[in-house]
PDB file of C-alpha atoms in Angstrom:
ATOM      1  CA  MET A   1     -28.959 -72.829 -99.545  1.00 48.00           C
ATOM      2  CA  PHE A   2     -25.770 -72.120 -97.626  1.00 45.00           C
ATOM      3  CA  VAL A   3     -27.278 -73.376 -94.352  1.00 47.00           C
ATOM      4  CA  GLY A   4     -28.501 -76.545 -96.031  1.00 53.00           C
ATOM      5  CA  ARG A   5     -25.108 -77.304 -97.500  1.00 56.00           C
ATOM      6  CA  ARG A   6     -23.442 -76.725 -94.119  1.00 55.00           C
ATOM      7  CA  TRP A   7     -25.677 -79.301 -92.486  1.00 49.00           C
ATOM      8  CA  VAL A   8     -24.925 -81.777 -95.251  1.00 45.00           C
ATOM      9  CA  VAL A   9     -21.170 -81.288 -94.710  1.00 45.00           C
ATOM     10  CA  LEU A  10     -21.517 -81.727 -90.944  1.00 48.00           C
ATOM     11  CA  LEU A  11     -23.582 -84.873 -91.430  1.00 49.00           C
ATOM     12  CA  VAL A  12     -20.934 -86.369 -93.720  1.00 47.00           C
ATOM     13  CA  VAL A  13     -18.126 -85.528 -91.257  1.00 48.00           C
ATOM     14  CA  HIS A  14     -19.993 -87.063 -88.315  1.00 53.00           C
ATOM     15  CA  SER A  15     -20.848 -90.156 -90.324  1.00 52.00           C
ATOM     16  CA  ALA A  16     -17.212 -90.616 -91.314  1.00 49.00           C
ATOM     17  CA  PHE A  17     -16.082 -90.137 -87.680  1.00 51.00           C
ATOM     18  CA  PHE A  18     -18.427 -92.793 -86.313  1.00 49.00           C
ATOM     19  CA  ALA A  19     -17.666 -95.176 -89.171  1.00 47.00           C
ATOM     20  CA  LEU A  20     -13.964 -94.795 -88.449  1.00 47.00           C
ATOM     21  CA  HIS A  21     -14.306 -95.615 -84.746  1.00 53.00           C
ATOM     22  CA  ALA A  22     -16.816 -98.371 -85.299  1.00 50.00           C
ATOM     23  CA  ALA A  23     -14.565-100.190 -87.742  1.00 53.00           C
ATOM     24  CA  PRO A  24     -13.442-103.615 -86.490  1.00 58.00           C
ATOM     25  CA  ARG A  25      -9.874-103.810 -85.214  1.00 63.00           C
ATOM     26  CA  LYS A  26      -7.254-105.852 -86.925  1.00 71.00           C
ATOM     27  CA  PRO A  27      -6.719-109.006 -84.816  1.00 77.00           C
ATOM     28  CA  HIS A  28      -3.249-109.918 -83.601  1.00 84.00           C
ATOM     29  CA  VAL A  29      -1.743-113.288 -84.460  1.00 89.00           C
ATOM     30  CA  VAL A  30       0.035-114.690 -81.388  1.00 89.00           C
ATOM     31  CA  GLY A  31       1.653-118.097 -81.019  1.00 91.00           C
ATOM     32  CA  LEU A  32       4.755-120.145 -80.257  1.00 93.00           C
ATOM     33  CA  GLY A  33       6.999-121.128 -83.130  1.00 93.00           C
ATOM     34  CA  ALA A  34       9.051-124.238 -83.817  1.00 94.00           C
ATOM     35  CA  GLY A  35      11.527-125.324 -81.162  1.00 93.00           C
ATOM     36  CA  LYS A  36      15.294-125.573 -81.418  1.00 94.00           C
ATOM     37  CA  ARG A  37      18.089-126.575 -79.047  1.00 93.00           C
ATOM     38  CA  VAL A  38      20.813-124.198 -77.850  1.00 90.00           C
ATOM     39  CA  PRO A  39      23.970-124.923 -75.796  1.00 83.00           C
ATOM     40  CA  TYR A  40      23.347-124.699 -72.086  1.00 81.00           C
ATOM     41  CA  SER A  41      25.303-125.418 -68.891  1.00 73.00           C
ATOM     42  CA  LYS A  42      25.627-124.532 -65.225  1.00 72.00           C
ATOM     43  CA  ALA A  43      28.458-122.192 -66.177  1.00 72.00           C
ATOM     44  CA  GLY A  44      26.011-120.233 -68.310  1.00 71.00           C
ATOM     45  CA  ASP A  45      23.112-120.386 -65.860  1.00 76.00           C
ATOM     46  CA  PRO A  46      24.232-121.523 -62.396  1.00 66.00           C
ATOM     47  CA  ALA A  47      20.786-120.826 -60.947  1.00 66.00           C
ATOM     48  CA  GLY A  48      18.683-122.752 -63.404  1.00 70.00           C
ATOM     49  CA  ALA A  49      20.589-125.624 -65.017  1.00 72.00           C
ATOM     50  CA  ALA A  50      19.732-129.143 -63.890  1.00 71.00           C
ATOM     51  CA  SER A  51      22.403-131.759 -63.258  1.00 69.00           C
ATOM     52  CA  GLY A  52      23.895-132.912 -66.581  1.00 73.00           C
ATOM     53  CA  GLU A  53      21.846-130.439 -68.617  1.00 78.00           C
ATOM     54  CA  ASP A  54      23.854-129.354 -71.656  1.00 81.00           C
ATOM     55  CA  ALA A  55      21.123-128.154 -74.026  1.00 85.00           C
ATOM     56  CA  LEU A  56      17.975-126.086 -73.708  1.00 89.00           C
ATOM     57  CA  LYS A  57      14.950-126.327 -75.986  1.00 93.00           C
ATOM     58  CA  ILE A  58      13.615-122.885 -76.833  1.00 95.00           C
ATOM     59  CA  ARG A  59      10.707-121.598 -78.913  1.00 96.00           C
ATOM     60  CA  PRO A  60       9.984-118.083 -80.204  1.00 96.00           C
ATOM     61  CA  LEU A  61       6.945-116.133 -79.052  1.00 96.00           C
ATOM     62  CA  VAL A  62       5.685-114.737 -82.362  1.00 95.00           C
ATOM     63  CA  VAL A  63       3.351-111.728 -82.553  1.00 94.00           C
ATOM     64  CA  ASP A  64       2.093-110.691 -85.990  1.00 91.00           C
ATOM     65  CA  GLY A  65       4.892-112.593 -87.698  1.00 91.00           C
ATOM     66  CA  ALA A  66       7.719-111.057 -85.621  1.00 93.00           C
ATOM     67  CA  VAL A  67       9.686-112.749 -82.828  1.00 94.00           C
ATOM     68  CA  LYS A  68       8.866-110.864 -79.619  1.00 94.00           C
ATOM     69  CA  GLU A  69      10.519-113.142 -77.014  1.00 95.00           C
ATOM     70  CA  TRP A  70      12.190-116.528 -76.692  1.00 95.00           C
ATOM     71  CA  THR A  71      10.600-119.071 -74.361  1.00 96.00           C
ATOM     72  CA  THR A  72      11.262-122.499 -72.895  1.00 93.00           C
ATOM     73  CA  GLY A  73       9.101-125.279 -71.472  1.00 92.00           C
ATOM     74  CA  ASP A  74       5.372-125.854 -71.780  1.00 94.00           C
ATOM     75  CA  ALA A  75       2.836-123.035 -71.967  1.00 96.00           C
ATOM     76  CA  HIS A  76      -0.307-123.064 -69.791  1.00 97.00           C
ATOM     77  CA  ASP A  77      -3.639-121.581 -70.897  1.00 97.00           C
ATOM     78  CA  VAL A  78      -5.045-119.469 -68.050  1.00 96.00           C
ATOM     79  CA  THR A  79      -8.150-118.304 -69.931  1.00 94.00           C
ATOM     80  CA  ASP A  80      -9.344-118.615 -73.500  1.00 92.00           C
ATOM     81  CA  ARG A  81      -7.218-115.584 -74.416  1.00 92.00           C
ATOM     82  CA  SER A  82      -4.299-115.549 -71.934  1.00 95.00           C
ATOM     83  CA  PHE A  83      -1.484-118.018 -71.310  1.00 96.00           C
ATOM     84  CA  VAL A  84       1.716-118.206 -69.280  1.00 97.00           C
ATOM     85  CA  VAL A  85       5.107-119.369 -70.536  1.00 97.00           C
ATOM     86  CA  ARG A  86       8.659-119.069 -69.231  1.00 95.00           C
ATOM     87  CA  ARG A  87      10.961-116.594 -70.913  1.00 94.00           C
ATOM     88  CA  VAL A  88      14.539-117.482 -71.859  1.00 92.00           C
ATOM     89  CA  LEU A  89      17.266-114.840 -72.109  1.00 89.00           C
ATOM     90  CA  ARG A  90      20.407-114.581 -74.228  1.00 88.00           C
ATOM     91  CA  LEU A  91      22.909-112.917 -71.926  1.00 85.00           C
ATOM     92  CA  ASN A  92      26.225-111.280 -72.806  1.00 86.00           C
ATOM     93  CA  ASP A  93      28.866-113.343 -70.945  1.00 83.00           C
ATOM     94  CA  SER A  94      31.909-111.560 -72.421  1.00 85.00           C
ATOM     95  CA  LEU A  95      34.628-110.335 -70.067  1.00 88.00           C
ATOM     96  CA  PRO A  96      36.247-106.932 -70.547  1.00 90.00           C
ATOM     97  CA  GLY A  97      38.943-107.325 -73.162  1.00 86.00           C
ATOM     98  CA  ASP A  98      37.425-110.405 -74.824  1.00 86.00           C
ATOM     99  CA  LYS A  99      37.929-110.068 -78.547  1.00 83.00           C
ATOM    100  CA  LEU A 100      35.152-112.468 -79.458  1.00 83.00           C
ATOM    101  CA  GLY A 101      31.651-112.085 -78.080  1.00 80.00           C
ATOM    102  CA  HIS A 102      30.441-114.790 -75.710  1.00 82.00           C
ATOM    103  CA  TRP A 103      26.704-115.228 -75.239  1.00 85.00           C
ATOM    104  CA  VAL A 104      24.864-117.701 -72.995  1.00 85.00           C
ATOM    105  CA  TRP A 105      21.224-118.706 -72.670  1.00 87.00           C
ATOM    106  CA  GLN A 106      19.480-118.496 -69.280  1.00 87.00           C
ATOM    107  CA  ARG A 107      16.002-119.301 -68.047  1.00 88.00           C
ATOM    108  CA  GLY A 108      14.187-116.103 -67.182  1.00 87.00           C
ATOM    109  CA  PRO A 109      10.906-115.052 -65.523  1.00 89.00           C
ATOM    110  CA  TRP A 110       7.425-116.285 -66.403  1.00 95.00           C
ATOM    111  CA  LEU A 111       5.403-114.224 -68.874  1.00 96.00           C
ATOM    112  CA  LEU A 112       1.662-113.596 -69.109  1.00 96.00           C
ATOM    113  CA  VAL A 113       0.711-113.349 -72.786  1.00 96.00           C
ATOM    114  CA  ASP A 114      -2.541-111.870 -74.092  1.00 94.00           C
ATOM    115  CA  ARG A 115      -3.546-113.227 -77.498  1.00 92.00           C
ATOM    116  CA  VAL A 116      -5.913-110.309 -78.173  1.00 91.00           C
ATOM    117  CA  THR A 117      -3.571-107.365 -77.510  1.00 91.00           C
ATOM    118  CA  GLY A 118      -0.300-109.194 -78.180  1.00 91.00           C
ATOM    119  CA  HIS A 119       1.099-107.949 -74.858  1.00 92.00           C
ATOM    120  CA  ALA A 120       3.608-110.092 -72.907  1.00 94.00           C
ATOM    121  CA  SER A 121       4.354-108.995 -69.345  1.00 94.00           C
ATOM    122  CA  PRO A 122       6.576-110.547 -66.623  1.00 94.00           C
ATOM    123  CA  ILE A 123       4.802-112.240 -63.712  1.00 95.00           C
ATOM    124  CA  LYS A 124       5.914-111.439 -60.163  1.00 93.00           C
ATOM    125  CA  LEU A 125       5.837-114.671 -58.134  1.00 95.00           C
ATOM    126  CA  PRO A 126       6.433-114.320 -54.359  1.00 95.00           C
ATOM    127  CA  ASP A 127       9.667-115.946 -53.085  1.00 95.00           C
ATOM    128  CA  TYR A 128      10.332-117.384 -56.553  1.00 94.00           C
ATOM    129  CA  ASP A 129      13.869-118.770 -56.989  1.00 89.00           C
ATOM    130  CA  PRO A 130      14.914-120.094 -60.423  1.00 84.00           C
ATOM    131  CA  ALA A 131      17.246-122.655 -58.817  1.00 80.00           C
ATOM    132  CA  VAL A 132      14.465-124.114 -56.666  1.00 88.00           C
ATOM    133  CA  SER A 133      11.036-123.186 -58.004  1.00 92.00           C
ATOM    134  CA  GLN A 134       9.447-125.572 -60.496  1.00 92.00           C
ATOM    135  CA  VAL A 135       6.045-124.007 -61.091  1.00 96.00           C
ATOM    136  CA  SER A 136       2.985-126.192 -61.593  1.00 97.00           C
ATOM    137  CA  TRP A 137       0.016-124.258 -63.034  1.00 97.00           C
ATOM    138  CA  PHE A 138      -3.699-124.855 -62.515  1.00 97.00           C
ATOM    139  CA  ARG A 139      -6.317-122.272 -63.529  1.00 95.00           C
ATOM    140  CA  ASP A 140      -4.723-118.941 -62.499  1.00 95.00           C
ATOM    141  CA  TYR A 141      -2.717-120.535 -59.654  1.00 97.00           C
ATOM    142  CA  GLY A 142       0.993-121.357 -59.690  1.00 97.00           C
ATOM    143  CA  ALA A 143       2.375-123.775 -57.069  1.00 98.00           C
ATOM    144  CA  TYR A 144       6.095-124.090 -56.313  1.00 97.00           C
ATOM    145  CA  CYS A 145       8.726-124.292 -53.582  1.00 96.00           C
ATOM    146  CA  GLY A 146      10.060-120.815 -52.872  1.00 95.00           C
ATOM    147  CA  VAL A 147      12.959-119.324 -50.948  1.00 94.00           C
ATOM    148  CA  THR A 148      12.537-116.270 -48.723  1.00 94.00           C
ATOM    149  CA  ALA A 149      14.476-113.076 -49.396  1.00 91.00           C
ATOM    150  CA  SER A 150      16.890-113.914 -46.581  1.00 91.00           C
ATOM    151  CA  GLY A 151      17.735-117.187 -48.350  1.00 90.00           C
ATOM    152  CA  LYS A 152      17.320-119.147 -45.125  1.00 92.00           C
ATOM    153  CA  SER A 153      13.829-120.681 -45.411  1.00 95.00           C
ATOM    154  CA  LEU A 154      12.147-122.998 -47.917  1.00 96.00           C
ATOM    155  CA  TYR A 155       8.416-122.374 -48.378  1.00 96.00           C
ATOM    156  CA  ALA A 156       5.467-124.036 -50.073  1.00 97.00           C
ATOM    157  CA  VAL A 157       3.880-121.273 -52.146  1.00 97.00           C
ATOM    158  CA  VAL A 158       0.699-120.979 -54.174  1.00 97.00           C
ATOM    159  CA  ALA A 159       0.451-117.675 -56.031  1.00 96.00           C
ATOM    160  CA  GLN A 160      -2.644-116.420 -57.831  1.00 95.00           C
ATOM    161  CA  LEU A 161      -2.116-114.226 -60.874  1.00 94.00           C
ATOM    162  CA  ALA A 162      -2.751-110.536 -60.155  1.00 87.00           C
ATOM    163  CA  ALA A 163      -3.375-111.188 -56.433  1.00 90.00           C
ATOM    164  CA  ARG A 164      -1.316-109.143 -53.988  1.00 88.00           C
ATOM    165  CA  LYS A 165      -0.761-111.957 -51.497  1.00 91.00           C
ATOM    166  CA  PRO A 166      -0.115-115.665 -52.116  1.00 94.00           C
ATOM    167  CA  ALA A 167      -3.000-118.054 -51.549  1.00 93.00           C
ATOM    168  CA  LEU A 168      -0.566-120.276 -49.605  1.00 94.00           C
ATOM    169  CA  ALA A 169       2.781-119.636 -47.914  1.00 95.00           C
ATOM    170  CA  LYS A 170       3.868-122.396 -45.512  1.00 96.00           C
ATOM    171  CA  LYS A 171       7.403-122.980 -44.255  1.00 96.00           C
ATOM    172  CA  ILE A 172       8.770-126.377 -45.207  1.00 96.00           C
ATOM    173  CA  ASP A 173      12.214-126.250 -43.598  1.00 94.00           C
ATOM    174  CA  ALA A 174      15.360-124.191 -43.091  1.00 94.00           C
ATOM    175  CA  PHE A 175      17.318-123.598 -46.275  1.00 92.00           C
ATOM    176  CA  ASP A 176      21.077-123.680 -46.822  1.00 88.00           C
ATOM    177  CA  PRO A 177      21.995-121.107 -49.507  1.00 82.00           C
ATOM    178  CA  ASP A 178      25.177-123.011 -50.423  1.00 82.00           C
ATOM    179  CA  PRO A 179      24.397-124.853 -53.719  1.00 75.00           C
ATOM    180  CA  LYS A 180      26.864-127.612 -52.761  1.00 78.00           C
ATOM    181  CA  ASN A 181      24.511-128.692 -49.990  1.00 80.00           C
ATOM    182  CA  HIS A 182      21.370-128.879 -52.154  1.00 78.00           C
ATOM    183  CA  PRO A 183      19.745-132.097 -53.383  1.00 81.00           C
ATOM    184  CA  ASP A 184      18.898-132.086 -57.090  1.00 77.00           C
ATOM    185  CA  PRO A 185      16.072-131.243 -57.409  1.00 84.00           C
ATOM    186  CA  ILE A 186      15.333-129.489 -54.129  1.00 90.00           C
ATOM    187  CA  CYS A 187      11.613-129.890 -54.803  1.00 93.00           C
ATOM    188  CA  ALA A 188       9.875-131.870 -57.518  1.00 92.00           C
ATOM    189  CA  GLN A 189       7.035-130.177 -59.368  1.00 94.00           C
ATOM    190  CA  PRO A 190       3.849-130.025 -57.220  1.00 97.00           C
ATOM    191  CA  ASP A 191       0.689-131.947 -58.152  1.00 97.00           C
ATOM    192  CA  TRP A 192      -2.848-130.514 -58.325  1.00 97.00           C
ATOM    193  CA  GLN A 193      -6.225-132.055 -57.546  1.00 96.00           C
ATOM    194  CA  ARG A 194      -9.480-130.392 -58.635  1.00 93.00           C
ATOM    195  CA  GLU A 195     -12.155-131.555 -56.139  1.00 90.00           C
ATOM    196  CA  PRO A 196     -11.429-130.693 -53.457  1.00 91.00           C
ATOM    197  CA  LEU A 197      -8.924-128.136 -54.669  1.00 94.00           C
ATOM    198  CA  ARG A 198      -5.677-129.532 -53.297  1.00 96.00           C
ATOM    199  CA  VAL A 199      -1.974-129.195 -54.047  1.00 97.00           C
ATOM    200  CA  THR A 200       0.790-131.603 -52.995  1.00 97.00           C
ATOM    201  CA  PHE A 201       4.442-130.574 -52.656  1.00 97.00           C
ATOM    202  CA  HIS A 202       7.363-132.996 -52.968  1.00 96.00           C
ATOM    203  CA  PRO A 203      10.446-131.651 -51.161  1.00 95.00           C
ATOM    204  CA  THR A 204      13.384-134.026 -51.650  1.00 92.00           C
ATOM    205  CA  GLY A 205      14.247-136.032 -48.549  1.00 87.00           C
ATOM    206  CA  LYS A 206      10.978-135.201 -46.806  1.00 89.00           C
ATOM    207  CA  GLY A 207       7.449-136.519 -46.877  1.00 91.00           C
ATOM    208  CA  ASP A 208       4.879-135.090 -49.250  1.00 95.00           C
ATOM    209  CA  LEU A 209       2.950-132.064 -48.021  1.00 96.00           C
ATOM    210  CA  SER A 210      -0.678-131.547 -49.100  1.00 96.00           C
ATOM    211  CA  PHE A 211      -2.798-128.438 -48.650  1.00 97.00           C
ATOM    212  CA  ASP A 212      -6.449-127.772 -49.458  1.00 95.00           C
ATOM    213  CA  ILE A 213      -6.884-124.402 -51.162  1.00 93.00           C
ATOM    214  CA  VAL A 214     -10.068-122.430 -50.546  1.00 88.00           C
ATOM    215  CA  PRO A 215     -10.976-121.474 -54.143  1.00 82.00           C
ATOM    216  CA  GLY A 216     -11.645-117.821 -54.864  1.00 77.00           C
ATOM    217  CA  SER A 217     -12.680-115.823 -57.873  1.00 74.00           C
ATOM    218  CA  ALA A 218     -10.080-115.154 -60.539  1.00 74.00           C
ATOM    219  CA  VAL A 219      -8.564-111.701 -60.092  1.00 69.00           C
ATOM    220  CA  LEU A 220      -6.836-111.548 -63.455  1.00 72.00           C
ATOM    221  CA  ILE A 221      -8.177-108.588 -65.426  1.00 69.00           C
ATOM    222  CA  GLU A 222      -7.629-108.791 -69.162  1.00 73.00           C
ATOM    223  CA  ASP A 223      -7.283-105.546 -71.063  1.00 70.00           C
ATOM    224  CA  SER A 224     -10.073-104.960 -73.557  1.00 61.00           C
ATOM    225  CA  GLY A 225      -7.468-103.619 -75.962  1.00 56.00           C
ATOM    226  CA  ASP A 226      -9.522-100.506 -76.742  1.00 48.00           C
ATOM    227  CA  ASP A 227      -6.518 -98.277 -76.058  1.00 44.00           C
ATOM    228  CA  ALA A 228      -3.912-100.649 -77.416  1.00 40.00           C
ATOM    229  CA  GLU A 229      -4.017 -99.261 -80.941  1.00 40.00           C
ATOM    230  CA  PRO A 230      -6.012 -96.703 -82.964  1.00 39.00           C
ATOM    231  CA  ALA A 231      -8.753 -97.804 -85.290  1.00 38.00           C
ATOM    232  CA  ASP A 232      -7.562 -98.732 -88.752  1.00 41.00           C
ATOM    233  CA  PRO A 233      -9.445 -96.593 -91.278  1.00 36.00           C
ATOM    234  CA  LYS A 234      -8.638 -99.139 -93.958  1.00 39.00           C
ATOM    235  CA  SER A 235     -10.039-102.112 -92.094  1.00 33.00           C
ATOM    236  CA  THR A 236     -13.666-102.717 -92.125  1.00 31.00           C
ATOM    237  CA  ALA A 237      -7.600-118.462 -47.314  1.00 41.00           C
ATOM    238  CA  VAL A 238      -5.989-121.813 -46.808  1.00 45.00           C
ATOM    239  CA  LYS A 239      -6.519-124.847 -44.582  1.00 43.00           C
ATOM    240  CA  ASN A 240      -4.223-127.843 -43.810  1.00 45.00           C
TER     241      ASN A 240
END
């Protein structure tokens, strides 16, 4: 009798264990909220403000009802579960000794947002410069004019999400780091063409530059989310 009861207990424990781990996970609710305008100027963001820009439209990135980040501009769907959007930062601009706090809004890095896990992670774009780079997205590619680390060269760049090297990096011209000598904008937003896969750059004061991109497989790996949270026991090469 004792042996029989022990087996019954073990069977119940194992059944409960598997039921617990087989229970469906609670889905995350991810989206962008309503927009609002905040004061904005070159004094607050000398790298990112356009000529005459005195206000910035921002929207909250909301995950499960809570504001996780603030964003600006249009979002781009990369896959059916991931999208990119540009983050906006509220920076402390107070000087030592200021009695009243002074905060300014600045454009920040691009974020990759996963609707399934709710994760938002910064994207590293090669030679990205917020004063120059206006990113145009297509599939998992971002095209923009970039500035090298030395600050002396302007490049046409196509970056692929999660790829180690850019799909395109071509020098456009020498670059003067003095903002007083820059046209506004330095480069207009690039244009994409699907077939053949082609991107056209528009540097101010120069002719348009077009490049055919040899398409490759997407290298973005989306987390399955299996380790993101425990189960809820209460829930059921380039050519010119």
